Coordinates of N, CA and C and ligand atoms in Angstrom, one line a residue:
M235 N 123.4 109.8 109.9 CA 123.2 108.3 109.9 C 123.4 107.8 108.5
T236 N 124.1 106.7 108.4 CA 124.2 106.1 107.1 C 124.1 104.6 107.3
A237 N 123.9 103.8 106.2 CA 123.7 102.4 106.2 C 122.5 102.0 107.1
G238 N 122.6 100.9 107.8 CA 121.6 100.5 108.7 C 120.4 99.9 108.0
T239 N 119.3 99.8 108.7 CA 118.0 99.2 108.2 C 116.8 99.9 108.7
A240 N 115.7 99.9 108.0 CA 114.5 100.5 108.4 C 113.3 99.7 107.9
L241 N 112.2 99.8 108.6 CA 111.0 99.0 108.3 C 109.8 100.0 108.2
V242 N 109.0 99.8 107.2 CA 107.8 100.6 107.0 C 106.6 99.7 107.1
V243 N 105.7 100.0 108.0 CA 104.4 99.1 108.1 C 103.3 100.0 107.5
S244 N 102.8 99.6 106.3 CA 101.9 100.3 105.5 C 100.5 99.5 105.5
A245 N 99.5 100.2 105.9 CA 98.2 99.5 106.0 C 97.7 99.0 104.6
H246 N 97.9 99.9 103.6 CA 97.5 99.6 102.2 C 98.7 99.8 101.3
S247 N 98.6 99.3 100.1 CA 99.8 99.2 99.3 C 100.3 100.5 98.8
A248 N 99.6 101.6 98.9 CA 100.1 102.9 98.4 C 100.5 103.9 99.5
D249 N 100.1 103.6 100.8 CA 100.3 104.5 101.9 C 101.8 104.9 102.0
F250 N 102.7 104.0 101.9 CA 104.1 104.3 102.1 C 104.6 105.3 101.1
V251 N 104.0 105.4 99.9 CA 104.5 106.3 98.9 C 104.2 107.8 99.3
W252 N 102.9 108.0 99.5 CA 102.5 109.4 99.8 C 103.2 109.9 101.1
R253 N 103.2 109.0 102.1 CA 103.5 109.5 103.5 C 105.0 109.4 103.9
C254 N 105.7 108.6 103.3 CA 107.2 108.5 103.7 C 108.1 108.1 102.5
G255 N 107.6 108.3 101.3 CA 108.4 108.0 100.1 C 109.7 108.7 100.1
G256 N 109.7 109.9 100.6 CA 110.9 110.7 100.6 C 111.9 110.2 101.6
A257 N 111.4 109.8 102.8 CA 112.3 109.2 103.8 C 112.9 107.9 103.4
I258 N 112.1 107.1 102.7 CA 112.6 105.9 102.1 C 113.7 106.1 101.1
A259 N 113.5 107.0 100.2 CA 114.5 107.3 99.1 C 115.7 107.9 99.7
L260 N 115.6 108.8 100.6 CA 116.7 109.5 101.2 C 117.6 108.5 102.0
H261 N 117.0 107.6 102.8 CA 117.8 106.6 103.5 C 118.4 105.6 102.6
A262 N 117.6 105.2 101.6 CA 118.1 104.2 100.7 C 119.4 104.7 100.0
E263 N 119.4 106.0 99.6 CA 120.5 106.6 98.9 C 121.8 106.6 99.8
K264 N 121.5 106.6 101.2 CA 122.6 106.6 102.1 C 123.1 105.1 102.4
G265 N 122.5 104.2 101.8 CA 122.9 102.8 102.0 C 122.0 102.0 103.0
C266 N 121.0 102.6 103.4 CA 120.0 102.0 104.4 C 119.2 101.0 103.6
A267 N 119.1 99.7 104.1 CA 118.2 98.7 103.5 C 116.8 98.9 104.1
V268 N 115.9 99.4 103.3 CA 114.5 99.7 103.7 C 113.6 98.5 103.3
T269 N 112.9 98.0 104.3 CA 111.9 96.9 104.0 C 110.5 97.5 104.2
V270 N 109.6 97.3 103.2 CA 108.3 97.8 103.3 C 107.3 96.6 103.4
V271 N 106.5 96.6 104.4 CA 105.4 95.6 104.6 C 104.1 96.3 104.3
C272 N 103.4 95.8 103.3 CA 102.0 96.2 102.9 C 101.0 95.2 103.5
L273 N 100.3 95.6 104.5 CA 99.4 94.6 105.2 C 98.2 94.2 104.3
S274 N 97.8 95.1 103.4 CA 96.8 94.8 102.4 C 97.1 95.6 101.1
Y275 N 96.3 95.3 100.1 CA 96.5 96.0 98.8 C 95.7 97.3 98.8
G276 N 94.8 97.5 99.8 CA 93.9 98.6 99.7 C 92.9 98.4 98.6
E277 N 92.6 97.1 98.4 CA 91.9 96.7 97.2 C 90.4 97.1 97.2
R278 N 89.8 97.2 98.4 CA 88.4 97.5 98.5 C 88.2 99.0 98.7
G279 N 89.1 99.6 99.6 CA 88.8 100.9 100.1 C 89.6 102.0 99.4
E280 N 90.7 101.7 98.7 CA 91.5 102.8 98.2 C 91.8 102.5 96.7
S281 N 90.9 102.0 96.0 CA 91.0 101.6 94.6 C 89.8 102.0 93.7
A282 N 89.2 103.2 94.1 CA 87.9 103.5 93.5 C 88.0 103.7 91.9
K283 N 89.2 104.2 91.5 CA 89.3 104.4 90.1 C 89.3 103.1 89.3
L284 N 90.0 102.1 89.9 CA 90.0 100.8 89.3 C 88.6 100.1 89.2
W285 N 87.9 100.3 90.3 CA 86.5 99.7 90.4 C 85.6 100.3 89.4
K286 N 85.9 101.5 88.9 CA 85.0 102.2 88.0 C 85.1 101.6 86.6
Q287 N 86.2 100.8 86.4 CA 86.4 100.2 85.0 C 85.5 99.0 84.9
Q288 N 85.2 98.7 83.6 CA 84.3 97.6 83.3 C 84.9 96.2 83.6
G289 N 84.2 95.3 84.1 CA 84.6 93.9 84.3 C 85.7 93.8 85.4
M290 N 85.7 94.7 86.3 CA 86.8 94.6 87.4 C 86.4 93.5 88.4
T291 N 87.4 92.8 88.9 CA 87.3 91.9 89.9 C 88.3 92.1 91.1
L292 N 88.0 91.5 92.2 CA 88.9 91.7 93.4 C 90.3 91.3 93.0
D293 N 90.5 90.2 92.4 CA 91.8 89.7 92.0 C 92.5 90.7 91.1
K294 N 91.8 91.2 90.1 CA 92.4 92.2 89.2 C 92.8 93.4 89.9
V295 N 92.0 93.9 90.8 CA 92.4 95.1 91.6 C 93.6 94.9 92.4
K296 N 93.7 93.7 93.1 CA 94.8 93.4 93.9 C 96.1 93.3 93.0
A297 N 96.0 92.7 91.9 CA 97.2 92.5 91.0 C 97.6 93.9 90.5
A298 N 96.7 94.8 90.2 CA 97.1 96.2 89.7 C 97.7 96.9 90.8
R299 N 97.2 96.8 92.0 CA 97.7 97.6 93.2 C 99.1 97.0 93.5
R300 N 99.3 95.7 93.4 CA 100.6 95.1 93.7 C 101.6 95.6 92.7
A301 N 101.3 95.7 91.5 CA 102.2 96.1 90.4 C 102.6 97.6 90.7
E302 N 101.6 98.4 91.0 CA 101.9 99.8 91.3 C 102.8 100.0 92.4
A303 N 102.6 99.2 93.5 CA 103.4 99.3 94.7 C 104.8 98.8 94.4
E304 N 105.0 97.8 93.6 CA 106.3 97.3 93.3 C 107.1 98.3 92.5
N305 N 106.4 98.9 91.5 CA 107.0 99.9 90.7 C 107.5 101.1 91.6
A306 N 106.6 101.5 92.5 CA 106.9 102.7 93.3 C 108.1 102.3 94.2
A307 N 108.1 101.1 94.8 CA 109.2 100.6 95.6 C 110.5 100.7 94.9
K308 N 110.5 100.3 93.6 CA 111.7 100.3 92.8 C 112.2 101.7 92.6
A309 N 111.2 102.6 92.4 CA 111.6 104.1 92.2 C 112.2 104.7 93.4
L310 N 111.8 104.2 94.6 CA 112.3 104.7 95.8 C 113.6 104.0 96.3
G311 N 113.9 102.9 95.7 CA 115.1 102.2 96.2 C 114.9 101.3 97.4
V312 N 113.6 100.8 97.5 CA 113.3 99.9 98.6 C 114.1 98.6 98.4
A313 N 114.6 98.0 99.5 CA 115.4 96.8 99.4 C 114.5 95.6 99.3
D314 N 113.4 95.6 100.0 CA 112.5 94.4 100.0 C 111.0 94.9 100.3
I315 N 110.1 94.4 99.5 CA 108.7 94.7 99.8 C 107.9 93.4 100.0
Q316 N 107.1 93.4 101.0 CA 106.3 92.1 101.3 C 104.9 92.5 101.4
F317 N 104.0 91.6 100.8 CA 102.6 91.8 100.8 C 101.9 90.7 101.7
F318 N 101.2 91.2 102.7 CA 100.5 90.2 103.6 C 99.1 89.8 103.1
D319 N 98.5 90.7 102.3 CA 97.2 90.4 101.7 C 96.2 90.0 102.8
C320 N 96.1 90.8 103.9 CA 95.2 90.5 105.0 C 93.8 91.1 104.8
G321 N 93.6 91.8 103.7 CA 92.2 92.3 103.5 C 92.1 93.7 104.1
D322 N 91.3 94.6 103.4 CA 91.2 96.0 103.9 C 89.7 96.3 104.1
Y323 N 89.5 97.4 104.7 CA 88.1 97.9 105.0 C 87.2 96.8 105.4
P324 N 87.4 96.1 106.6 CA 88.4 96.5 107.5 C 89.7 95.6 107.4
L325 N 90.8 96.2 107.7 CA 92.1 95.4 107.8 C 92.0 94.6 109.1
E326 N 92.5 93.3 109.0 CA 92.5 92.4 110.2 C 93.7 91.4 110.1
L327 N 94.5 91.4 111.1 CA 95.6 90.4 111.2 C 95.3 89.4 112.2
D328 N 95.3 88.1 111.9 CA 95.2 87.0 112.9 C 96.6 86.8 113.6
R329 N 96.7 85.9 114.5 CA 97.9 85.7 115.3 C 99.1 85.3 114.4
E330 N 98.7 84.4 113.4 CA 99.8 84.0 112.5 C 100.4 85.1 111.7
A331 N 99.5 86.0 111.2 CA 100.0 87.2 110.5 C 100.8 88.1 111.3
R332 N 100.4 88.2 112.6 CA 101.2 89.1 113.5 C 102.6 88.5 113.8
F333 N 102.6 87.2 114.0 CA 103.9 86.6 114.2 C 104.8 86.6 113.0
R334 N 104.2 86.7 111.8 CA 104.9 86.8 110.5 C 105.6 88.2 110.6
L335 N 104.9 89.2 111.0 CA 105.5 90.6 111.1 C 106.6 90.6 112.2
V336 N 106.4 89.9 113.3 CA 107.4 89.8 114.3 C 108.7 89.2 113.7
D337 N 108.5 88.1 113.0 CA 109.7 87.5 112.3 C 110.4 88.4 111.4
I338 N 109.7 89.3 110.7 CA 110.3 90.2 109.8 C 111.1 91.3 110.6
I339 N 110.4 91.7 111.7 CA 111.1 92.8 112.5 C 112.4 92.2 113.1
R340 N 112.4 91.0 113.6 CA 113.6 90.4 114.1 C 114.7 90.2 113.1
K341 N 114.2 89.8 111.9 CA 115.2 89.6 110.8 C 115.8 90.9 110.3
V342 N 115.0 91.9 110.2 CA 115.5 93.2 109.7 C 116.2 93.9 110.7
Q343 N 115.8 93.8 112.0 CA 116.4 94.6 113.1 C 116.5 96.0 112.8
P344 N 115.3 96.7 112.5 CA 115.3 98.0 112.0 C 115.9 99.0 113.0
D345 N 116.6 100.0 112.5 CA 117.1 101.2 113.3 C 115.9 102.1 113.6
F346 N 114.9 102.1 112.7 CA 113.7 102.8 113.0 C 112.5 102.2 112.2
I347 N 111.3 102.5 112.7 CA 110.1 101.9 112.0 C 109.2 103.1 111.7
L348 N 108.5 103.0 110.6 CA 107.6 104.1 110.2 C 106.2 103.5 110.0
S349 N 105.2 104.1 110.6 CA 103.8 103.7 110.4 C 102.8 104.9 110.5
H350 N 101.5 104.6 110.6 CA 100.5 105.6 110.5 C 100.3 106.3 111.9
S351 N 99.4 107.3 111.8 CA 99.0 108.1 113.1 C 98.2 107.1 114.0
L352 N 98.2 107.5 115.3 CA 97.5 106.7 116.3 C 96.0 106.8 116.2
D353 N 95.5 107.8 115.6 CA 94.0 108.0 115.3 C 93.8 108.3 113.9
D354 N 92.6 107.9 113.4 CA 92.2 108.4 112.0 C 90.7 108.0 111.9
P355 N 89.8 108.9 112.2 CA 88.4 108.6 112.1 C 87.9 108.3 110.7
Y356 N 88.7 108.8 109.7 CA 88.3 108.5 108.3 C 88.7 107.1 107.8
N357 N 89.7 106.6 108.4 CA 90.3 105.4 107.9 C 90.8 104.6 109.1
T358 N 90.0 103.7 109.7 CA 90.4 103.0 110.9 C 91.4 101.9 110.6
D359 N 91.6 101.6 109.3 CA 92.7 100.6 109.0 C 94.1 101.2 109.4
H360 N 94.2 102.5 109.2 CA 95.5 103.1 109.5 C 96.0 103.0 110.9
P361 N 95.2 103.5 111.9 CA 95.7 103.3 113.3 C 95.7 101.8 113.7
Y362 N 94.9 101.0 113.1 CA 95.0 99.6 113.3 C 96.4 99.0 113.0
A363 N 96.9 99.5 111.8 CA 98.2 99.0 111.4 C 99.3 99.5 112.4
T364 N 99.1 100.7 112.9 CA 100.1 101.2 113.9 C 100.0 100.4 115.2
R365 N 98.8 100.1 115.6 CA 98.7 99.3 116.9 C 99.4 97.9 116.6
V366 N 99.2 97.3 115.5 CA 99.8 96.0 115.2 C 101.3 96.2 115.2
A367 N 101.8 97.3 114.6 CA 103.2 97.5 114.5 C 103.8 97.6 115.9
L368 N 103.1 98.4 116.8 CA 103.6 98.5 118.2 C 103.5 97.2 118.9
E369 N 102.5 96.5 118.7 CA 102.4 95.2 119.4 C 103.5 94.2 118.9
C370 N 103.7 94.2 117.6 CA 104.8 93.3 117.1 C 106.2 93.8 117.5
R371 N 106.4 95.0 117.6 CA 107.6 95.6 118.1 C 107.9 95.0 119.5
M372 N 106.8 95.1 120.3 CA 106.8 94.6 121.7 C 107.2 93.1 121.8
V373 N 106.5 92.3 121.0 CA 106.7 90.9 121.0 C 108.1 90.6 120.5
A374 N 108.6 91.4 119.5 CA 110.0 91.1 119.0 C 111.0 91.4 120.1
Q375 N 110.7 92.2 121.1 CA 111.6 92.5 122.2 C 111.6 91.5 123.3
A376 N 110.6 90.6 123.2 CA 110.4 89.6 124.4 C 111.3 88.4 124.3
W377 N 112.1 88.2 125.3 CA 113.1 87.2 125.3 C 112.4 85.8 125.3
G378 N 111.1 85.7 125.8 CA 110.4 84.5 125.8 C 109.7 84.1 124.5
H379 N 109.8 85.0 123.5 CA 109.2 84.7 122.2 C 110.3 84.1 121.3
R380 N 110.0 82.8 120.9 CA 111.0 82.0 120.1 C 112.4 82.2 120.7
P381 N 112.6 81.7 121.9 CA 113.9 81.8 122.6 C 115.1 81.4 121.8
G382 N 116.2 82.1 121.8 CA 117.3 81.7 121.0 C 117.5 82.7 119.9
E383 N 116.4 83.3 119.4 CA 116.5 84.3 118.3 C 117.1 85.6 118.9
K384 N 117.6 86.4 118.0 CA 118.1 87.7 118.4 C 116.9 88.6 118.7
V385 N 116.8 89.1 119.9 CA 115.6 90.0 120.3 C 115.9 91.4 119.7
L386 N 114.8 92.2 119.6 CA 114.9 93.5 119.1 C 115.3 94.5 120.1
G387 N 116.1 95.5 119.7 CA 116.4 96.6 120.6 C 115.3 97.6 120.8
A388 N 115.4 98.9 120.7 CA 114.3 99.8 120.9 C 114.3 100.8 119.8
P389 N 113.9 100.4 118.6 CA 113.9 101.4 117.4 C 112.7 102.4 117.6
Q390 N 113.0 103.6 117.2 CA 112.0 104.6 117.2 C 110.8 104.2 116.3
L391 N 109.6 104.6 116.7 CA 108.5 104.5 115.8 C 108.1 105.9 115.4
Y392 N 108.3 106.2 114.1 CA 107.8 107.5 113.6 C 106.5 107.3 112.9
L393 N 105.6 108.2 113.3 CA 104.2 108.2 112.7 C 104.2 109.1 111.5
F394 N 103.9 108.6 110.3 CA 103.9 109.5 109.2 C 102.6 110.3 109.0
E395 N 102.6 111.3 108.1 CA 101.5 112.3 108.1 C 100.2 111.7 107.6
P396 N 99.1 111.8 108.4 CA 97.8 111.3 107.9 C 97.2 112.4 106.9
H397 N 96.0 112.0 106.4 CA 95.5 112.9 105.3 C 95.0 114.2 105.9
Q398 N 94.3 114.1 107.1 CA 93.8 115.4 107.7 C 94.2 115.4 109.2
T399 N 95.3 116.1 109.4 CA 96.1 115.9 110.6 C 95.3 116.3 111.9
E400 N 94.4 117.4 111.7 CA 93.7 117.9 112.9 C 92.8 116.8 113.5
Q401 N 92.2 115.9 112.6 CA 91.3 114.9 113.1 C 92.0 113.7 113.6
C402 N 93.3 113.6 113.5 CA 94.0 112.3 113.7 C 94.9 112.4 114.9
S403 N 94.8 113.5 115.7 CA 95.6 113.6 116.9 C 97.1 113.5 116.6
W404 N 97.5 114.1 115.4 CA 98.9 113.9 115.0 C 99.6 115.3 115.0
K405 N 100.7 115.3 115.7 CA 101.4 116.5 115.9 C 102.9 116.3 115.6
P406 N 103.4 116.8 114.5 CA 104.8 116.4 114.1 C 105.8 117.0 115.1
D407 N 106.9 116.3 115.3 CA 108.0 116.8 116.1 C 109.3 116.6 115.3
T408 N 109.2 116.1 114.1 CA 110.4 115.9 113.3 C 110.1 116.3 111.8
I409 N 110.9 117.1 111.2 CA 110.7 117.5 109.8 C 112.0 117.1 109.0
L410 N 111.8 116.3 108.0 CA 112.9 115.7 107.2 C 112.9 116.4 105.9
D411 N 114.1 117.0 105.5 CA 114.3 117.6 104.2 C 114.5 116.5 103.2
I412 N 113.5 116.4 102.2 CA 113.6 115.4 101.2 C 113.9 116.0 99.8
T413 N 114.3 117.2 99.8 CA 114.6 117.9 98.5 C 115.5 117.1 97.6
P414 N 116.6 116.5 98.1 CA 117.5 115.8 97.2 C 116.9 114.6 96.5
V415 N 115.8 114.1 97.1 CA 115.2 112.8 96.5 C 113.8 113.1 96.0
W416 N 113.4 114.4 95.9 CA 112.0 114.7 95.5 C 111.6 114.0 94.1
E417 N 112.6 114.0 93.2 CA 112.2 113.5 91.9 C 111.9 112.0 92.0
K418 N 112.6 111.3 92.9 CA 112.3 109.9 93.1 C 110.9 109.7 93.8
K419 N 110.6 110.6 94.7 CA 109.2 110.5 95.3 C 108.2 110.8 94.3
K420 N 108.4 111.8 93.5 CA 107.5 112.2 92.4 C 107.2 111.0 91.5
A421 N 108.3 110.3 91.1 CA 108.2 109.2 90.2 C 107.4 108.1 90.9
A422 N 107.6 107.9 92.2 CA 106.9 106.8 92.9 C 105.4 107.2 93.0
I423 N 105.1 108.5 93.2 CA 103.7 108.9 93.3 C 103.0 108.7 92.0
E424 N 103.7 108.9 90.9 CA 103.1 108.8 89.6 C 102.9 107.3 89.2
C425 N 103.5 106.4 90.0 CA 103.2 105.0 89.8 C 101.8 104.6 90.3
M426 N 101.2 105.5 91.1 CA 99.9 105.3 91.7 C 98.8 105.8 90.9
E427 N 98.6 105.1 89.7 CA 97.7 105.6 88.7 C 96.2 105.6 89.2
G428 N 96.0 104.6 90.2 CA 94.6 104.5 90.7 C 94.2 105.7 91.6
Q429 N 95.2 106.5 92.0 CA 94.8 107.6 92.9 C 95.4 108.9 92.4
Q430 N 95.2 109.2 91.2 CA 95.8 110.4 90.5 C 95.3 111.7 91.2
H431 N 94.1 111.6 91.8 CA 93.5 112.8 92.4 C 94.4 113.3 93.6
L432 N 95.4 112.4 94.1 CA 96.2 112.8 95.2 C 97.6 113.3 94.9
W433 N 97.9 113.3 93.6 CA 99.3 113.6 93.2 C 99.6 115.1 93.6
D434 N 98.8 116.0 93.2 CA 99.0 117.4 93.5 C 98.9 117.7 94.9
Y435 N 98.0 117.0 95.6 CA 97.7 117.3 97.0 C 99.0 117.0 97.8
Y436 N 99.7 115.9 97.5 CA 100.8 115.5 98.3 C 102.1 116.3 97.9
T437 N 102.1 116.8 96.7 CA 103.1 117.8 96.3 C 103.0 119.0 97.2
N438 N 101.8 119.5 97.3 CA 101.5 120.7 98.1 C 101.9 120.5 99.6
V439 N 101.6 119.3 100.1 CA 102.0 119.0 101.5 C 103.5 119.1 101.7
A440 N 104.2 118.5 100.7 CA 105.7 118.5 100.8 C 106.2 119.9 100.8
E441 N 105.6 120.8 99.9 CA 106.1 122.2 99.9 C 105.8 122.9 101.2
N442 N 104.6 122.7 101.7 CA 104.3 123.3 103.0 C 105.2 122.9 104.1
R443 N 105.5 121.6 104.2 CA 106.4 121.1 105.3 C 107.8 121.7 105.1
A444 N 108.2 121.9 103.8 CA 109.5 122.5 103.6 C 109.5 123.9 104.1
N445 N 108.4 124.6 103.9 CA 108.4 126.0 104.5 C 108.6 125.9 106.0
Q446 N 108.0 124.9 106.7 CA 108.2 124.8 108.1 C 109.6 124.3 108.4
F447 N 110.2 123.5 107.6 CA 111.6 123.1 107.8 C 112.4 124.4 107.8
R448 N 112.2 125.2 106.8 CA 113.0 126.5 106.8 C 112.8 127.3 108.0
R449 N 111.6 127.4 108.4 CA 111.2 128.3 109.6 C 111.9 127.7 110.9
N450 N 111.9 126.4 111.0 CA 112.4 125.7 112.2 C 113.9 125.5 112.2
S451 N 114.5 125.7 111.0 CA 116.0 125.5 110.9 C 116.7 126.9 110.9
G452 N 116.0 127.9 111.1 CA 116.6 129.2 111.2 C 116.1 130.2 110.3
G453 N 115.2 129.8 109.4 CA 114.5 130.8 108.5 C 115.5 131.6 107.7
Q454 N 115.3 132.9 107.6 CA 116.1 133.7 106.8 C 117.5 134.0 107.5
A455 N 117.6 133.6 108.7 CA 118.9 133.8 109.4 C 119.9 132.6 109.2
G456 N 119.8 132.0 108.1 CA 120.7 130.9 107.8 C 120.1 129.5 107.7
G457 N 118.8 129.4 107.7 CA 118.2 128.1 107.6 C 118.4 127.5 106.3
R458 N 118.2 126.2 106.3 CA 118.5 125.4 105.0 C 117.4 125.7 104.0
E459 N 117.7 125.8 102.8 CA 116.8 126.1 101.7 C 116.1 124.8 101.2
A460 N 115.3 124.2 102.1 CA 114.6 123.0 101.8 C 113.4 123.4 100.9
K461 N 113.1 122.6 99.8 CA 112.0 122.8 98.9 C 110.9 121.8 99.2
Y462 N 111.3 120.6 99.6 CA 110.3 119.6 99.9 C 110.6 118.9 101.2
A463 N 109.6 118.6 102.0 CA 109.9 117.9 103.3 C 108.8 117.0 103.7
E464 N 109.1 116.1 104.6 CA 108.1 115.2 105.2 C 108.1 115.4 106.7
A465 N 107.0 115.3 107.4 CA 107.0 115.5 108.8 C 106.5 114.2 109.5
F466 N 107.0 114.0 110.7 CA 106.8 112.8 111.5 C 106.6 113.1 113.0
Q467 N 105.8 112.3 113.6 CA 105.6 112.3 115.1 C 106.3 111.1 115.7
S468 N 107.2 111.3 116.6 CA 107.9 110.2 117.2 C 107.2 109.8 118.5
I469 N 107.2 108.5 118.8 CA 106.5 107.9 119.9 C 107.3 107.9 121.1
F470 N 108.6 107.4 121.0 CA 109.4 107.2 122.1 C 110.4 108.3 122.4
P471 N 110.8 108.5 123.6 CA 111.8 109.6 123.9 C 113.2 109.2 123.3
R472 N 113.9 110.3 123.0 CA 115.3 110.0 122.6 C 116.2 109.9 123.8
T473 N 117.2 109.1 123.7 CA 118.2 109.0 124.8 C 119.5 109.7 124.3
V474 N 119.9 110.8 125.0 CA 121.0 111.6 124.5 C 122.0 111.9 125.6
D475 N 123.2 112.3 125.1 CA 124.3 112.7 126.0 C 124.3 114.2 126.1
E476 N 123.9 114.9 125.1 CA 123.9 116.3 125.1 C 122.6 116.8 124.4
L477 N 122.1 118.0 124.7 CA 121.0 118.6 124.1 C 121.4 119.4 122.8
Ligands
ZN612 ZN1 95.7 103.7 103.4

């Protein structure tokens, strides 16, 4: 696949970097216009390092998180990043914010959408974002919503990897080789200065998923020599002419 468009729905401003930065960079290099929507800055729940600094305020944290996310988006080749500033811990979108997301989905007409796992007992904002993404995908498909606009087709929704997969009912069925763009993902990760404790962790995740990529692509019998990978769980069936 080349060109086209994609949409990432990220609960907090850094989630898209750890969980699908490689997918973003890879598709962007192929000419795909990737739009990222950050529903919140993660200002309350995912900014502990910033809050430990003297004289910190909510507005300062938001500004720092926004700058980090914009730098990371640039490193990954994101075409457009939008911040909804809906608040986190808990994240909550009213009807107006939901329709704003529907408008973006219709405008972008994504070939695929990326969001969080359907469960996450550690972070309820994450599955909330996915429910919202699913709901807005559904509304964008409805002929009766803002009649006359181009309705949405049926883009796949890929769920990116949560922090602790076993607790999140997440089971990958797709492994993407991101070796060619690893340096871009690494650069984006290093923009997330507020969460430095996760840098090594997500490098290890990428190396382990690459091991599984090699195993599932033929291993030593001719499998691809992937060094870094990202895994995803798809929601909808594929429609095919051949297996
Ligand atoms: Zn998050």
